[in-house]
CSV table of C-alpha atoms in Angstrom, one decimal:
chain,number,residue,atom,x,y,z
A,836,MET,CA,-175.9,95.0,-63.8
A,837,GLN,CA,-178.3,92.9,-61.8
A,838,ILE,CA,-177.4,91.1,-58.5
A,839,LEU,CA,-179.1,87.7,-58.2
A,840,LYS,CA,-179.3,85.9,-54.9
A,841,SER,CA,-181.6,82.9,-55.7
A,842,ILE,CA,-182.0,80.3,-58.4
A,843,SER,CA,-185.5,81.6,-59.1
A,844,GLU,CA,-184.0,85.1,-59.8
A,845,VAL,CA,-181.5,83.6,-62.2
A,846,LEU,CA,-184.1,81.6,-64.0
A,847,GLU,CA,-186.2,84.8,-64.4
A,848,PHE,CA,-183.2,86.8,-65.6
A,849,ARG,CA,-182.2,84.0,-68.1
A,850,LYS,CA,-185.7,83.8,-69.5
A,851,ASN,CA,-185.5,87.5,-70.4
A,852,CYS,CA,-182.1,87.3,-72.0
A,853,THR,CA,-181.9,87.9,-75.8
A,854,GLY,CA,-178.9,86.7,-77.7
A,855,SER,CA,-176.0,84.6,-76.5
A,856,VAL,CA,-175.1,84.0,-72.8
A,857,GLY,CA,-171.6,83.7,-71.5
A,858,PHE,CA,-170.9,82.3,-68.0
A,859,VAL,CA,-167.9,82.8,-65.8
A,860,PRO,CA,-168.0,80.6,-62.7
A,861,THR,CA,-165.8,81.8,-59.8
A,862,MET,CA,-165.2,81.4,-56.1
A,863,GLY,CA,-164.9,85.2,-55.6
A,864,ALA,CA,-161.9,87.1,-54.3
A,865,LEU,CA,-161.7,88.3,-57.9
A,866,HIS,CA,-158.4,89.5,-59.4
A,867,ALA,CA,-157.2,90.5,-62.9
A,868,GLY,CA,-157.2,86.9,-64.0
A,869,HIS,CA,-161.0,86.6,-63.3
A,870,ALA,CA,-161.5,90.0,-64.9
A,871,SER,CA,-159.9,88.8,-68.1
A,872,LEU,CA,-162.4,85.9,-68.2
A,873,ILE,CA,-165.3,88.3,-67.7
A,874,LYS,CA,-164.1,90.7,-70.3
A,875,LYS,CA,-163.6,87.9,-72.8
A,876,SER,CA,-167.2,86.7,-72.2
A,877,VAL,CA,-168.5,90.3,-72.6
A,878,GLU,CA,-166.7,90.6,-75.9
A,879,GLN,CA,-168.0,87.3,-77.2
A,880,ASN,CA,-171.6,87.3,-75.9
A,881,ASP,CA,-174.7,89.5,-75.6
A,882,ASN,CA,-175.1,88.7,-71.9
A,883,THR,CA,-172.6,87.6,-69.3
A,884,ILE,CA,-173.4,86.0,-66.0
A,885,VAL,CA,-170.8,85.6,-63.3
A,886,SER,CA,-171.3,83.3,-60.3
A,887,ILE,CA,-169.5,83.9,-57.0
A,888,PHE,CA,-169.7,80.8,-54.8
A,889,VAL,CA,-167.2,79.2,-52.5
A,890,ASN,CA,-168.3,75.7,-53.3
A,891,PRO,CA,-168.1,73.4,-50.2
A,892,THR,CA,-168.1,70.1,-52.1
A,893,GLN,CA,-164.8,70.7,-53.8
A,894,PHE,CA,-162.9,71.3,-50.5
A,895,LEU,CA,-161.4,68.4,-48.6
A,896,PRO,CA,-161.5,68.1,-44.8
A,897,GLY,CA,-158.8,70.4,-43.3
A,898,GLU,CA,-158.6,72.6,-46.4
A,899,ASP,CA,-159.3,76.4,-46.3
A,900,LEU,CA,-163.0,76.5,-46.9
A,901,ASP,CA,-163.7,78.6,-43.8
A,902,LYS,CA,-160.9,81.1,-44.4
A,903,TYR,CA,-161.1,81.3,-48.2
A,904,PRO,CA,-161.0,85.0,-49.0
A,905,ARG,CA,-164.4,86.6,-49.5
A,906,ASN,CA,-165.2,90.1,-50.7
A,907,GLU,CA,-168.7,90.5,-52.0
A,908,VAL,CA,-168.6,94.3,-52.3
A,909,GLY,CA,-165.3,94.3,-54.2
A,910,ASP,CA,-166.3,91.4,-56.4
A,911,THR,CA,-169.5,93.0,-57.4
A,912,LYS,CA,-167.7,96.2,-58.3
A,913,ILE,CA,-165.2,94.3,-60.5
A,914,CYS,CA,-168.0,92.4,-62.3
A,915,GLU,CA,-169.7,95.8,-62.9
A,916,LEU,CA,-166.6,97.4,-64.2
A,917,CYS,CA,-165.9,94.5,-66.6
A,918,GLY,CA,-169.3,94.8,-68.1
A,919,ALA,CA,-171.1,91.7,-66.7
A,920,SER,CA,-174.9,91.7,-67.1
A,921,ALA,CA,-175.5,89.9,-63.8
A,922,VAL,CA,-173.7,88.4,-60.8
A,923,PHE,CA,-175.1,85.4,-59.0
A,924,PHE,CA,-174.4,84.8,-55.3
A,925,PRO,CA,-176.0,81.4,-54.6
A,926,ASP,CA,-176.7,80.0,-51.2
A,927,ALA,CA,-175.2,76.6,-50.4
A,928,ASN,CA,-178.4,75.4,-48.8
A,929,GLU,CA,-180.3,76.2,-52.0
A,930,MET,CA,-177.7,74.7,-54.3
A,931,TYR,CA,-177.4,71.4,-52.5
A,932,GLY,CA,-180.1,69.0,-51.2
A,933,LYS,CA,-179.9,65.9,-49.0
A,934,ASP,CA,-178.9,62.5,-50.5
A,935,GLU,CA,-178.6,63.9,-54.0
A,936,PRO,CA,-176.6,61.8,-56.5
A,937,LEU,CA,-173.0,62.7,-57.1
A,938,ILE,CA,-171.7,63.8,-60.6
A,939,LEU,CA,-168.4,62.0,-60.8
A,940,ALA,CA,-165.3,63.3,-62.6
A,941,PRO,CA,-163.9,60.8,-65.2
A,942,LYS,CA,-161.6,58.5,-63.3
A,943,GLU,CA,-158.9,58.4,-66.0
A,944,LEU,CA,-158.5,62.1,-65.8
A,945,SER,CA,-159.1,62.7,-62.1
A,946,SER,CA,-157.0,60.0,-60.4
A,947,SER,CA,-153.6,61.6,-60.9
A,948,LEU,CA,-151.8,64.8,-59.8
A,949,GLU,CA,-154.5,67.1,-58.2
A,950,GLY,CA,-157.0,64.3,-58.1
A,951,ALA,CA,-154.6,61.9,-56.3
A,952,LEU,CA,-153.6,64.5,-53.7
A,953,ARG,CA,-157.2,65.9,-53.3
A,954,PRO,CA,-159.5,62.9,-53.7
A,955,GLY,CA,-163.0,64.0,-54.4
A,956,HIS,CA,-162.1,67.5,-55.3
A,957,PHE,CA,-162.9,67.1,-59.0
A,958,ASP,CA,-166.2,65.4,-58.2
A,959,GLY,CA,-167.2,68.5,-56.3
A,960,VAL,CA,-166.2,70.7,-59.2
A,961,CYS,CA,-168.2,68.6,-61.7
A,962,ARG,CA,-171.1,68.5,-59.3
A,963,VAL,CA,-171.5,72.2,-58.9
A,964,LEU,CA,-170.8,73.0,-62.6
A,965,ASN,CA,-173.6,70.6,-63.7
A,966,LYS,CA,-175.9,72.6,-61.4
A,967,PHE,CA,-174.8,75.9,-62.8
A,968,PHE,CA,-174.9,74.8,-66.4
A,969,ASN,CA,-178.5,73.6,-65.9
A,970,ILE,CA,-179.6,76.7,-64.1
A,971,ILE,CA,-177.9,79.2,-66.4
A,972,ARG,CA,-177.9,77.3,-69.7
A,973,PRO,CA,-175.0,79.3,-71.1
A,974,ASP,CA,-173.8,79.2,-74.7
A,975,ARG,CA,-170.2,79.5,-73.6
A,976,ALA,CA,-168.4,79.1,-70.3
A,977,TYR,CA,-165.0,80.5,-69.5
A,978,PHE,CA,-162.2,78.9,-67.5
A,979,GLY,CA,-158.5,79.7,-66.9
A,980,LYS,CA,-155.8,77.5,-68.1
A,981,LYS,CA,-154.0,77.7,-64.8
A,982,ASP,CA,-156.3,75.0,-63.5
A,983,ALA,CA,-155.2,72.8,-66.4
A,984,GLN,CA,-156.5,69.4,-65.1
A,985,GLN,CA,-159.8,70.9,-64.0
A,986,LEU,CA,-160.2,72.5,-67.5
A,987,THR,CA,-159.6,69.1,-69.2
A,988,ILE,CA,-162.0,67.3,-66.9
A,989,ILE,CA,-164.7,70.0,-67.6
A,990,GLN,CA,-164.2,69.7,-71.3
A,991,ASN,CA,-164.5,65.9,-71.0
A,992,MET,CA,-167.7,66.2,-68.9
A,993,VAL,CA,-169.3,68.5,-71.4
A,994,LYS,CA,-168.5,66.1,-74.2
A,995,ASN,CA,-169.6,63.0,-72.4
A,996,PHE,CA,-172.9,64.5,-71.3
A,997,PHE,CA,-173.7,65.9,-74.7
A,998,MET,CA,-174.0,69.4,-73.3
A,999,ASN,CA,-174.8,72.1,-75.9
A,1000,LEU,CA,-172.1,74.3,-74.5
A,1001,GLU,CA,-168.7,75.7,-75.6
A,1002,ILE,CA,-165.9,75.7,-73.0
A,1003,VAL,CA,-163.5,78.6,-73.7
A,1004,PRO,CA,-160.0,78.2,-72.3
A,1005,CYS,CA,-158.3,81.5,-71.3
A,1006,GLU,CA,-154.6,82.2,-70.8
A,1007,ILE,CA,-152.9,82.5,-67.4
A,1008,VAL,CA,-152.6,86.0,-66.2
A,1009,ARG,CA,-149.4,86.9,-64.3
A,1010,GLU,CA,-148.0,89.7,-62.2
A,1011,SER,CA,-145.1,91.6,-63.9
A,1012,ASP,CA,-142.7,89.4,-62.0
A,1013,GLY,CA,-144.2,86.3,-63.5
A,1014,LEU,CA,-146.3,85.1,-60.5
A,1015,ALA,CA,-149.5,83.5,-61.7
A,1016,LEU,CA,-152.5,85.3,-60.2
A,1017,SER,CA,-154.4,83.4,-57.6
A,1018,SER,CA,-156.9,84.3,-54.9
A,1019,ARG,CA,-154.7,82.4,-52.4
A,1020,ASN,CA,-151.8,84.7,-53.1
A,1021,SER,CA,-153.5,87.0,-50.5
A,1022,TYR,CA,-152.4,84.5,-47.9
A,1023,LEU,CA,-148.7,85.2,-48.6
A,1024,GLY,CA,-146.5,87.7,-46.7
A,1025,ASP,CA,-143.8,89.7,-48.4
A,1026,ASP,CA,-141.1,87.1,-47.8
A,1027,GLU,CA,-143.4,84.3,-49.0
A,1028,LEU,CA,-144.2,86.2,-52.2
A,1029,CYS,CA,-140.5,86.0,-53.0
A,1030,TYR,CA,-140.5,82.2,-52.5
A,1031,ALA,CA,-143.7,81.9,-54.5
A,1032,LEU,CA,-141.8,83.2,-57.6
A,1033,LYS,CA,-139.9,79.9,-57.6
A,1034,LEU,CA,-143.0,78.3,-59.2
A,1035,SER,CA,-143.0,80.6,-62.2
A,1036,ARG,CA,-139.2,80.6,-62.4
A,1037,SER,CA,-139.3,76.8,-62.6
A,1038,ILE,CA,-141.9,77.1,-65.5
A,1039,MET,CA,-139.6,79.6,-67.2
A,1040,LYS,CA,-136.7,77.3,-66.8
A,1041,ALA,CA,-138.6,74.5,-68.6
A,1042,SER,CA,-139.6,76.9,-71.3
A,1043,ASN,CA,-136.0,78.0,-71.9
A,1044,LEU,CA,-134.8,74.4,-72.0
A,1045,ILE,CA,-137.5,73.5,-74.6
A,1046,LYS,CA,-136.5,76.5,-76.7
A,1047,ALA,CA,-132.9,75.2,-76.5
A,1048,ASN,CA,-134.2,71.9,-77.9
A,1049,GLU,CA,-134.1,69.9,-74.7
A,1050,LEU,CA,-137.2,67.7,-74.8
A,1051,ASN,CA,-136.3,65.0,-72.3
A,1052,ALA,CA,-138.9,65.1,-69.5
A,1053,LEU,CA,-136.6,63.7,-66.8
A,1054,LYS,CA,-134.0,66.4,-67.5
A,1055,ILE,CA,-136.5,69.2,-67.6
A,1056,LYS,CA,-138.2,68.0,-64.3
A,1057,ALA,CA,-134.8,67.8,-62.6
A,1058,ALA,CA,-134.0,71.4,-63.6
A,1059,MET,CA,-137.4,72.5,-62.4
A,1060,SER,CA,-137.0,70.7,-59.1
A,1061,GLU,CA,-133.7,72.5,-58.5
A,1062,CYS,CA,-135.4,75.9,-59.1
A,1063,LEU,CA,-138.1,75.0,-56.5
A,1064,GLU,CA,-135.7,74.3,-53.6
A,1065,PRO,CA,-136.3,74.5,-50.7
A,1066,LEU,CA,-140.1,74.5,-51.2
A,1067,LYS,CA,-142.2,71.5,-50.2
A,1068,VAL,CA,-143.2,70.2,-53.7
A,1069,ASP,CA,-146.3,68.1,-54.3
A,1070,TYR,CA,-145.4,67.3,-57.9
A,1071,VAL,CA,-143.5,68.4,-61.0
A,1072,ALA,CA,-145.2,66.6,-64.0
A,1073,ILE,CA,-144.9,66.6,-67.7
A,1074,VAL,CA,-148.0,65.1,-69.4
A,1075,ASN,CA,-149.8,65.1,-72.7
A,1076,ARG,CA,-153.2,66.8,-73.1
A,1077,ASN,CA,-154.9,63.6,-71.9
A,1078,PHE,CA,-152.8,63.9,-68.7
A,1079,GLU,CA,-150.8,60.8,-69.4
A,1080,PRO,CA,-147.1,61.0,-68.4
A,1081,ILE,CA,-144.7,61.3,-71.3
A,1082,GLU,CA,-140.9,60.7,-71.7
A,1083,ASN,CA,-140.3,63.5,-74.1
A,1084,VAL,CA,-142.0,66.9,-74.7
A,1085,GLU,CA,-144.4,66.7,-77.7
A,1086,LEU,CA,-144.7,70.2,-79.1
A,1087,GLY,CA,-148.4,71.2,-79.3
A,1088,ASN,CA,-149.5,68.3,-77.0
A,1089,THR,CA,-147.7,68.9,-73.7
A,1090,ILE,CA,-148.6,70.5,-70.3
A,1091,ILE,CA,-145.8,71.0,-67.7
A,1092,LEU,CA,-147.3,71.3,-64.2
A,1093,VAL,CA,-146.0,72.2,-60.7
A,1094,ALA,CA,-147.7,72.3,-57.3
A,1095,ALA,CA,-145.8,73.4,-54.2
A,1096,TYR,CA,-146.3,74.9,-50.8
A,1097,VAL,CA,-145.1,78.4,-49.9
A,1098,GLY,CA,-145.3,78.3,-46.1
A,1099,LYS,CA,-148.8,76.9,-45.5
A,1100,THR,CA,-150.2,78.1,-48.9
A,1101,ARG,CA,-150.4,75.6,-51.7
A,1102,LEU,CA,-149.9,77.1,-55.2
A,1103,ILE,CA,-150.0,75.7,-58.7
A,1104,ASP,CA,-148.7,76.8,-62.1
A,1105,ASN,CA,-148.2,75.3,-65.5
A,1106,LEU,CA,-147.0,75.7,-69.1
A,1107,TRP,CA,-148.9,74.6,-72.2
A,1108,VAL,CA,-146.3,73.7,-74.8
């Protein structure tokens, strides 16, 4: 596995690739969820490139950019064990110039939920991914379904910009107790980890209600909100795949989402129905 530090090194590596190229963009602090993305790319492509970059343009003022967990040695080892061909550690000064144009996320998809609470976040995501897609020119790129709104926005961006690229959605990976894996779980103490389980339990509550043929969105959200007490909840939402609110669950076309704080740590989870 090659370790690439500059864009010129990536371009040289890419020039010498034969066969298909898979790309797994990450912000590091890799866990089993990231490993599942890398392994899927390795299975489906001749070459797999993983980027590890804590992207400053997708953090809002006051968010955890400076304290976001970083572990270059451990991340490199995970990439190697998963079979990646190369790992790219870009430098922010090389990735971003002065007064460059913004790549804006589509307003209809990015103005609600995460977009409403974190204005500009998705613009930063689209901005850095455009750069990565142009540098690496992958055949496929792999994203987790836990960031459901982000995944939808990326799929929309690729379609609208006519990118010759397949976006591969990957299932949420959970702990044995149901907690969705997240790099930010490392912020949680033992007591907070118990409270964090309220998110996955609210998702399981929704799933059980739907299995019992309860499809009314208001009733499902009320039951989920009860499961989440006493957490500070940013939202409980039931939307279709275009992120439009719906009154009743539509099987095969619904995402149920929750965002809440456990102490000072903001966590998200969702269920694709």
